[in-house]
Tab-separated table of C-alpha atoms in Angstrom:
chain	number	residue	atom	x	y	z
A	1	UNK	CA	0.000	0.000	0.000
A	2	UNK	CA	1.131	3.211	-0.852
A	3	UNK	CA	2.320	5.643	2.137
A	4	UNK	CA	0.538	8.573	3.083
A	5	UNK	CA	2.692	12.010	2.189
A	6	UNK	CA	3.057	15.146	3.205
A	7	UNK	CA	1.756	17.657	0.291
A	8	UNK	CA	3.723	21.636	0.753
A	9	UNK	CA	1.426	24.576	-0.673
A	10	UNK	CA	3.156	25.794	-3.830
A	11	UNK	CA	4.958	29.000	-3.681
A	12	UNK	CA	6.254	31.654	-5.806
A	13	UNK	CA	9.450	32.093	-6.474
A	14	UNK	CA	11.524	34.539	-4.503
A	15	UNK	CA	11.970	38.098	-6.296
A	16	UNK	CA	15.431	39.035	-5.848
A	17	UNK	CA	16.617	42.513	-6.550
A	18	UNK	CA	18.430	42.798	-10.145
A	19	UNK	CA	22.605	43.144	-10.335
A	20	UNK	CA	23.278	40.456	-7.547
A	21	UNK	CA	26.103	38.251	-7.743
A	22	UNK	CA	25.454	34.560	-8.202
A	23	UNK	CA	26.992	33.725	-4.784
A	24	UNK	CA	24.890	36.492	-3.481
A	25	UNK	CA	21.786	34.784	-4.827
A	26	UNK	CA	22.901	31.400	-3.592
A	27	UNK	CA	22.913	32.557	-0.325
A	28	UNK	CA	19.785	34.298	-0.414
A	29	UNK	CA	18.088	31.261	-1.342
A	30	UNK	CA	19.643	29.041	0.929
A	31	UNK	CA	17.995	31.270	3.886
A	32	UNK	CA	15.091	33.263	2.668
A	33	UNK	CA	13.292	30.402	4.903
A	34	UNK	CA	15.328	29.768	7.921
A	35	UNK	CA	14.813	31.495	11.349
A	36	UNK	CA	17.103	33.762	12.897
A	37	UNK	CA	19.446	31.476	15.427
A	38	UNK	CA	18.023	32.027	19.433
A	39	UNK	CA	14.271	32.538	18.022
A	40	UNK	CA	11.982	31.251	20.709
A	41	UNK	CA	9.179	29.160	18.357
A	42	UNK	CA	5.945	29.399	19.771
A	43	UNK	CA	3.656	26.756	18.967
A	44	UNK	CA	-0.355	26.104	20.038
A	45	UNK	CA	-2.995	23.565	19.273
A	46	UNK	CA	-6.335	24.702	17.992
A	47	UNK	CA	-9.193	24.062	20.748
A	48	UNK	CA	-11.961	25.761	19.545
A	49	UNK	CA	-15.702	25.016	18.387
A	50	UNK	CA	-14.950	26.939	15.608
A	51	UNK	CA	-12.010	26.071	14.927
A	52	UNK	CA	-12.771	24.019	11.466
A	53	UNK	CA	-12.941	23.582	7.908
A	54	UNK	CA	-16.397	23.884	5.726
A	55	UNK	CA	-15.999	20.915	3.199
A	56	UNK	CA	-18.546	20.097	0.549
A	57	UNK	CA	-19.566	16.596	0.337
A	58	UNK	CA	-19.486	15.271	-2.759
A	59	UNK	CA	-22.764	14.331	-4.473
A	60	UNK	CA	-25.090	15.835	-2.397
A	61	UNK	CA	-24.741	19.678	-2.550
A	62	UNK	CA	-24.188	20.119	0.606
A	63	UNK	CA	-21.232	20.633	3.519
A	64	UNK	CA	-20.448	20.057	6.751
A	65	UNK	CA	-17.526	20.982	9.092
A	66	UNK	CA	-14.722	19.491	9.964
A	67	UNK	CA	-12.907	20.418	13.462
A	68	UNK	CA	-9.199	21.364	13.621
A	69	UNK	CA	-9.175	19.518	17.041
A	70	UNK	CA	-6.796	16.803	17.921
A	71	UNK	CA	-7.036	14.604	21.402
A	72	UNK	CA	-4.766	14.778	23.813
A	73	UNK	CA	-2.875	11.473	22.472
A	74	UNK	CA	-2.452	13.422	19.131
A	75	UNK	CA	-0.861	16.084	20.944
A	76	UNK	CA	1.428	14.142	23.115
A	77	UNK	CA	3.159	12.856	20.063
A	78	UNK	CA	3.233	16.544	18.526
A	79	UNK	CA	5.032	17.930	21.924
A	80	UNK	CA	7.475	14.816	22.277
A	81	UNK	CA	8.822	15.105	19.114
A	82	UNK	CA	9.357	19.209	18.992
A	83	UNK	CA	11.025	18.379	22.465
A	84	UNK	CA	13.016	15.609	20.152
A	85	UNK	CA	14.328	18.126	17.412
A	86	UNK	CA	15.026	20.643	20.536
A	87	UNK	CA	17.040	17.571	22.344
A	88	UNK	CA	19.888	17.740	19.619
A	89	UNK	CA	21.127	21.095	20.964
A	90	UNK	CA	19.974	23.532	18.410
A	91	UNK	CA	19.957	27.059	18.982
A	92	UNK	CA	15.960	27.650	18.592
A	93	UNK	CA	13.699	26.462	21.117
A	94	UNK	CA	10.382	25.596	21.184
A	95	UNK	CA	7.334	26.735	23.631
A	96	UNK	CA	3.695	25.603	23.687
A	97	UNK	CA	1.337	28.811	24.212
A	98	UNK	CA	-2.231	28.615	24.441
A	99	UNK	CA	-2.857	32.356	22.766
A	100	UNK	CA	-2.409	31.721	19.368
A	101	UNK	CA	-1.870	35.077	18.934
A	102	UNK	CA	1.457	34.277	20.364
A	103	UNK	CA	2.432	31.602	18.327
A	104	UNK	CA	4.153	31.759	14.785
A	105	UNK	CA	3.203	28.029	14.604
A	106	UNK	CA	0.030	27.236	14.904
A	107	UNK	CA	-1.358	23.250	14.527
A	108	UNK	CA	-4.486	21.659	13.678
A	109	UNK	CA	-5.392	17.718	13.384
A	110	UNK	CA	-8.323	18.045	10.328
A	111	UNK	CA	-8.748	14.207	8.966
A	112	UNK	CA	-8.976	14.067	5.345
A	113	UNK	CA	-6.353	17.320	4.668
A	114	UNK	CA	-3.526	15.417	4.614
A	115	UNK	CA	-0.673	16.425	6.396
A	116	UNK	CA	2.024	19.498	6.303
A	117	UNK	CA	3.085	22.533	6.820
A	118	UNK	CA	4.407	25.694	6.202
A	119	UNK	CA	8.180	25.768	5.806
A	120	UNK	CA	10.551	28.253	7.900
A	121	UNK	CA	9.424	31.775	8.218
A	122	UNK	CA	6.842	31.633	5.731
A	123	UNK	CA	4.506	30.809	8.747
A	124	UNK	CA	4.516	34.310	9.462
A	125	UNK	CA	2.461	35.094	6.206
A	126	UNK	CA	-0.474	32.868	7.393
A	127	UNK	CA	-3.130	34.464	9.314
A	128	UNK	CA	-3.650	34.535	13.139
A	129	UNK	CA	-6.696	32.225	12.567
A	130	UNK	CA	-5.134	29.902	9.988
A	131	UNK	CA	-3.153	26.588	10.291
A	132	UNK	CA	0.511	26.471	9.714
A	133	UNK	CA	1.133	23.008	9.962
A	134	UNK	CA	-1.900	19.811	9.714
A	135	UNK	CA	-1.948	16.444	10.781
A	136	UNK	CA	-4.438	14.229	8.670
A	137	UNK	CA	-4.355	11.284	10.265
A	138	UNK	CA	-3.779	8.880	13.541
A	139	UNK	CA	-0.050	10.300	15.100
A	140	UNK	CA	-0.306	6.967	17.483
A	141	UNK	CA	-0.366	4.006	14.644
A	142	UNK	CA	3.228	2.787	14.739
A	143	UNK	CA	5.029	4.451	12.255
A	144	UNK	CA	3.505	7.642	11.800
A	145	UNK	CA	5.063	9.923	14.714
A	146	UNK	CA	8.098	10.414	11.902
A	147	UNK	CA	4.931	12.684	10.296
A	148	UNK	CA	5.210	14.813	12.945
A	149	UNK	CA	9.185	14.647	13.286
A	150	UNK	CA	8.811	15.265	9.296
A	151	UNK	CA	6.567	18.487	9.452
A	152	UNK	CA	8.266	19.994	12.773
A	153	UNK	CA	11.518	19.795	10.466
A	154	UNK	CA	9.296	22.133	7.370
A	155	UNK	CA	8.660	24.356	9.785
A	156	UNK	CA	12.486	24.594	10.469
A	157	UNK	CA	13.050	24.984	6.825
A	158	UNK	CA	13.785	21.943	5.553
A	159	UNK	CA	12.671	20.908	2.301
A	160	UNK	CA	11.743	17.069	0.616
A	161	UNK	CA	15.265	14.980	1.047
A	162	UNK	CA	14.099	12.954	-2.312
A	163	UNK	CA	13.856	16.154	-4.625
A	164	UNK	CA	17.962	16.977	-4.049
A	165	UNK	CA	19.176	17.314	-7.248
A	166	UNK	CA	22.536	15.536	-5.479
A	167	UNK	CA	20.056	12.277	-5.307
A	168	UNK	CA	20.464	11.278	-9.162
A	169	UNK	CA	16.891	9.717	-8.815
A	170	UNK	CA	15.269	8.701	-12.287
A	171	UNK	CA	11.806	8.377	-11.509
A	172	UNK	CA	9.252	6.095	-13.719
A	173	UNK	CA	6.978	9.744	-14.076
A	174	UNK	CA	3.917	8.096	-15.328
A	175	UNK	CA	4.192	5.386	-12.792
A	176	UNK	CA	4.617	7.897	-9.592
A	177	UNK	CA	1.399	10.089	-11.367
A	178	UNK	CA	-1.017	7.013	-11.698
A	179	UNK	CA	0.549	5.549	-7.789
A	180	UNK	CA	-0.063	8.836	-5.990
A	181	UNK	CA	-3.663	9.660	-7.743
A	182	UNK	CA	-4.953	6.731	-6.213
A	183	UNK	CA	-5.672	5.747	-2.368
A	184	UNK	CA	-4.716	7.168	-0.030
A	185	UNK	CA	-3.056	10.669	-1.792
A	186	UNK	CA	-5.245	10.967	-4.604
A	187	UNK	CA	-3.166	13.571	-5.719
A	188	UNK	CA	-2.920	15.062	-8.675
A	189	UNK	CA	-0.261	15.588	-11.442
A	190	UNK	CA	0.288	19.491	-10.315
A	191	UNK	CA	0.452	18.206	-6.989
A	192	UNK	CA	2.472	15.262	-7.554
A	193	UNK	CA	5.281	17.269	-9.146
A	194	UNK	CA	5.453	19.794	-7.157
A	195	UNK	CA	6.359	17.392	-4.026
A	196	UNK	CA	7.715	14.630	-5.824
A	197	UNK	CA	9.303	14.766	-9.376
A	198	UNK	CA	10.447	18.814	-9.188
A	199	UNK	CA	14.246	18.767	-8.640
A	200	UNK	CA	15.032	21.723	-5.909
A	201	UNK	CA	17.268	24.216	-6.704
A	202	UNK	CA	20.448	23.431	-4.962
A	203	UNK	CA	21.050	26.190	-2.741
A	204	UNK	CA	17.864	25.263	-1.349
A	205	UNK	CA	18.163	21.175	-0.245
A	206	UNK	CA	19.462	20.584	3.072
A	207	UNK	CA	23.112	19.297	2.778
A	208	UNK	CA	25.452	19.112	0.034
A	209	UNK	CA	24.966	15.174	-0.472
A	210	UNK	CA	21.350	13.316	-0.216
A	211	UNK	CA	20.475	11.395	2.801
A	212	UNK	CA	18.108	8.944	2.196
A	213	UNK	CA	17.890	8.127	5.639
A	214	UNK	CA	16.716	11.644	6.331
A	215	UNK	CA	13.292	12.556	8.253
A	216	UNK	CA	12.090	14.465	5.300
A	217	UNK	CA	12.622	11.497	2.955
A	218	UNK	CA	9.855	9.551	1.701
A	219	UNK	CA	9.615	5.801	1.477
A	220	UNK	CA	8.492	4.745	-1.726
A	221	UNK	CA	7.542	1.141	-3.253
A	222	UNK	CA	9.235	-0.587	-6.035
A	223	UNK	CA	8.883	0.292	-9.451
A	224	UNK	CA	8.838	4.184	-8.914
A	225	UNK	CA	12.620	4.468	-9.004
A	226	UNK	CA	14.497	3.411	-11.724
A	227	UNK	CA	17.969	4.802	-10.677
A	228	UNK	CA	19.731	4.462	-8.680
A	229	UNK	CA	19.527	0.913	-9.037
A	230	UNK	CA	19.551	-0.522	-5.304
A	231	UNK	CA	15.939	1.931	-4.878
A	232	UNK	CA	14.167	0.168	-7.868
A	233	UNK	CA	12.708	-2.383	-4.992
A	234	UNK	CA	11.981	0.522	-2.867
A	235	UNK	CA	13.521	2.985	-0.545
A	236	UNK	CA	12.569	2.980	2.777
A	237	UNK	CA	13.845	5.131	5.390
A	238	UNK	CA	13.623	4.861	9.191
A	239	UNK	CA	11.416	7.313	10.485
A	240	UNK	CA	13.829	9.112	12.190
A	241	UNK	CA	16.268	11.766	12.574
A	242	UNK	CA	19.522	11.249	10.843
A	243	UNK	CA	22.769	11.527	11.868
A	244	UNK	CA	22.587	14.641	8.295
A	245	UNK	CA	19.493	16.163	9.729
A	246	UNK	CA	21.495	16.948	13.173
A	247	UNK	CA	24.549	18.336	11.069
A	248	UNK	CA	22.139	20.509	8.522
A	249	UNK	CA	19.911	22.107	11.621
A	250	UNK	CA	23.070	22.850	13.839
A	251	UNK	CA	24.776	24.523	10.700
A	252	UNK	CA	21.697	27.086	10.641
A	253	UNK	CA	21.313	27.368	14.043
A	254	UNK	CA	23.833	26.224	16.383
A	255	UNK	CA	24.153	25.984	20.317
A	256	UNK	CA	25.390	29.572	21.033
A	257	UNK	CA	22.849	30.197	23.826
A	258	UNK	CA	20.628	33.263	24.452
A	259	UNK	CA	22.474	36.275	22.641
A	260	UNK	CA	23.180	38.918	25.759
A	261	UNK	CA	20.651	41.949	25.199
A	262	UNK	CA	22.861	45.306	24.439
A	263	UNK	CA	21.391	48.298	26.933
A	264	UNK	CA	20.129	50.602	24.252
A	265	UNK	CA	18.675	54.559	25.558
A	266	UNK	CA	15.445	54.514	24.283
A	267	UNK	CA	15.154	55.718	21.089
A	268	UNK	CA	18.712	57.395	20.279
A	269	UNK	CA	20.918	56.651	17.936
A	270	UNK	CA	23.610	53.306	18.184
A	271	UNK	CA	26.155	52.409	15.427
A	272	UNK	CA	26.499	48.799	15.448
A	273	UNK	CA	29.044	47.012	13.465
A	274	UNK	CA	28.465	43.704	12.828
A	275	UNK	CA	30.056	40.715	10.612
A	276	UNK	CA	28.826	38.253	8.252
A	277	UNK	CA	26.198	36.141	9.903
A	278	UNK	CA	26.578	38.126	13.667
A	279	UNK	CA	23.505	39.923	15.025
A	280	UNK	CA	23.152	41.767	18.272
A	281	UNK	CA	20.075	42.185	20.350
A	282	UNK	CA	18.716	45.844	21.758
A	283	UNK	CA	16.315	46.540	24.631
A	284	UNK	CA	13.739	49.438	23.785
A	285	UNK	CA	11.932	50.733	26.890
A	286	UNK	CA	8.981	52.984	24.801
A	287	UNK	CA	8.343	56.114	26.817
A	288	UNK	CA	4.884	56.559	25.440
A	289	UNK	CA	2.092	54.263	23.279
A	290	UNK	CA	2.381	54.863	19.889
A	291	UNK	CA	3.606	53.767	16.625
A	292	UNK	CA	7.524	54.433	16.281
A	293	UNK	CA	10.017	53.491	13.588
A	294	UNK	CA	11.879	50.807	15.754
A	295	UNK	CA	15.063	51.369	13.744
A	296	UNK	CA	16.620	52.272	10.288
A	297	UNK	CA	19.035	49.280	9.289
A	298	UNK	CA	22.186	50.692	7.058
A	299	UNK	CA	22.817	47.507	4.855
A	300	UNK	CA	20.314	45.957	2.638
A	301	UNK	CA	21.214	41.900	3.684
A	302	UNK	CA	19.830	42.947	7.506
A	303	UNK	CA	17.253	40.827	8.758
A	304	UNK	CA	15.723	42.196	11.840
A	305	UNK	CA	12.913	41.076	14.257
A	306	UNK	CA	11.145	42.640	17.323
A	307	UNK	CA	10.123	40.963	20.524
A	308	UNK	CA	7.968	41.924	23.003
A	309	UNK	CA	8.979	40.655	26.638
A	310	UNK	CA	5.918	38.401	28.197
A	311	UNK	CA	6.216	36.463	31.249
A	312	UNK	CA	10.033	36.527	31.173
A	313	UNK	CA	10.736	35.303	27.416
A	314	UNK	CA	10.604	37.211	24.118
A	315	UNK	CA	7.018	36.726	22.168
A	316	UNK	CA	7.537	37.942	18.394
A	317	UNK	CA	6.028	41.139	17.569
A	318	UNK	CA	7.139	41.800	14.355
A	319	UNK	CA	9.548	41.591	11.694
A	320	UNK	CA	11.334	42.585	8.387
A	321	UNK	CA	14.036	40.451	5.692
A	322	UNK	CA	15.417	42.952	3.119
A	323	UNK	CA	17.663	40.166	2.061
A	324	UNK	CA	18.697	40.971	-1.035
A	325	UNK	CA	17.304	44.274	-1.798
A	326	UNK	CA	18.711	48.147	-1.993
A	327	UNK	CA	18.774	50.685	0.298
A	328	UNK	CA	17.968	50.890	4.134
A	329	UNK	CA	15.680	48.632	6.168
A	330	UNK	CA	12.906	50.354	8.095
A	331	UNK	CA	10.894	48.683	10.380
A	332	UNK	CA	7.830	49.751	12.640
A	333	UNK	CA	5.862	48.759	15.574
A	334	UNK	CA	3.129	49.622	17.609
A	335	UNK	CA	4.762	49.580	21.035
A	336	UNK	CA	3.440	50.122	24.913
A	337	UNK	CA	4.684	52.739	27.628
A	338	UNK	CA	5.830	49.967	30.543
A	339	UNK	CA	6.418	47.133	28.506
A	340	UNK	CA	9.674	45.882	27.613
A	341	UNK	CA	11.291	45.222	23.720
A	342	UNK	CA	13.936	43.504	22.360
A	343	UNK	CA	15.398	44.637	18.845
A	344	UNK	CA	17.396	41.912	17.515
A	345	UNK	CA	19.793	43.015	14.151
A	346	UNK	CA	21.537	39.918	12.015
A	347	UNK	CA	23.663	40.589	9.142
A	348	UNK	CA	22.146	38.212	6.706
A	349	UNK	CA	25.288	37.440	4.926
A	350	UNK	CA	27.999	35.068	4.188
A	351	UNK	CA	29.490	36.489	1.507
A	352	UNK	CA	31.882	39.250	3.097
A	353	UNK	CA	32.010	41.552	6.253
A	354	UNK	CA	29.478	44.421	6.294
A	355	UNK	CA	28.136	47.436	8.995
A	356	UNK	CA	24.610	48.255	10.134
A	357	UNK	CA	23.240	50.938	12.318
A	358	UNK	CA	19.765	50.766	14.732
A	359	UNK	CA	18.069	54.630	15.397
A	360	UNK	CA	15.049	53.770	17.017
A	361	UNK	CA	12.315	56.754	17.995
């Protein structure tokens, strides 16, 4: 029987500014996704009566709703394996919140929607009321917690191991269209593409060399592969994290613990001079409640993101990537007198050394 598989949304293409050097792009690609290193992810589980799908039922004319809802057991294995990927040491951490206005991940357990998620940071493009990652069926059957190992690792910004170009697969196309438009995918060709036959570009796989061991491999059966030839009887990894997955996620964000917060006067001026891939973290202390330009980033590879201070940790507030693009980086928030702010400013870069300056106000 065929495996179930997680299905990504399509998405556009990234729009890169013109004149860029190819290693520039390269690198831009590589990370448009990933989180800044020492992000706090917060995560919640839908709970609500209205927290559902309208579906049409087919033949009748009608609909009904389908709850976002999963059980407690559902959950369990959701929360034991984001405490799994956090267990390796990286340097983003994971917290359950029951506001989901708090959480940049937010998870729903709607049977018959298959399962996935967003990848990286383009959670924060989905609305406050919208999934960002789906489970579509039973987390307990042996087997299937590497679903939820597989989509907490899209939501890091990993991508599908199998679509490396640095796998060499030859795939029997017609064969993986008619297998994965039948039961239990019933996907169809767009769809199977996209996820399946679509080669990545390569700045955007997760390692330099495929790892069909990897969590975000699929299994297949035989006669979908033709090459290499040991796969044409099937390929069938273990369900769990490799020994590549641990190298790829501890490249992007590695074990440096929480950056130090820089005492910033509120709102003046403060030249910061940073290397390639360093960032530095501000406190901003707002003296009234109002809208103010947080800062005005000096160099156009600055990615910068605001936190607001609840309970004792950072909740994100807000943020802006001008990757890639010309001129300065502005960025505004609406911010409260008495409650504290964290600005934190990474140089997006890996390509040479470069400067940026915070004026907040």
């Amino acid at each position: 029987m065929t495996a179930r598989y997680c299905s990504l949304a399509q998405q556009s293409a990234p729009v890169l500014a013109p004149g860029l050097t190819a290693e520039r792009q390269r690198a831009l690609i590589g990370g448009r996704r990933m989180w800044v290193n020492n992000t706090v992810l917060h995560y919640c589980f839908f709970d609500g009566d209205n927290d559902a799908s309208v579906i049409s039922v087919p033949g009748t004319g009608g609909s009904r709703r389908v709850s976002w809802v999963g059980a407690k057991e559902q959950r369990d294995v959701v929360r034991e394996c984001f405490q799994e990927w956090r267990d390796l040491g990286i340097g983003v951490s994971f917290t359950e919140v029951s506001d989901r206005s708090e959480a940049e991940l937010r998870i729903g357990f709607q049977p018959g929607d298959g399962s996935w998620s967003t990848v990286g940071k383009d959670a924060l493009q989905v609305g406050l009321n919208e999934r960002t990652m789906n489970f579509g069926w039973d987390l307990t059957v042996p087997g299937e917690r590497a679903t939820a190992l597989h989509e907490i690792g899209h939501a890091l910004g990993m991508l599908h191991e199998h679509q490396s170009p640095f796998a060499g697969i030859h795939w029997d196309d017609e064969a993986v269209v008619a297998d994965l438009g039948g039961p239990p995918n019933f996907w169809s060709r767009e769809t199977t593409f996209f996820n399946i036959l679509r080669k990545l570009d390569p700045d955007e796989v997760n390692g330099s060399a495929w790892d069909p061991q990897s969590i975000m491999e699929y299994p297949f059966e035989a006669g979908l592969i033709l090459e290499p030839e040991q796969f044409r009887g099937g390929l069938n990894p273990p369900g769990a994290l490799s020994p590549a997955d641990k190298e790829f996620v501890l490249r992007w964000y590695p074990p440096t613990g929480p950056a130090r917060p820089t005492a910033l006067v509120p709102f003046r001026s403060a030249p910061i001079g940073l290397g390639p891939g360093e960032q530095a973290d501000f406190t901003v202390e707002p003296s009234e409640t109002r809208e103010y330009t947080v800062g005005t980033f000096g160099d156009s590879d600055t990615v910068v993101v605001v936190f607001e201070e609840r309970d004792g940790e950072p909740r994100y507030l807000t943020g802006q990537d001008d990757s890639g693009t010309s001129g300065n980086t502005r960025i505004k928030a609406h911010l409260v007198k008495g409650r504290r702010y964290f600005v934190r400013v990474r140089l997006y870069s890996a390509w040479g050394s470069g400067e940026t300056a915070v004026m907040c106000w």
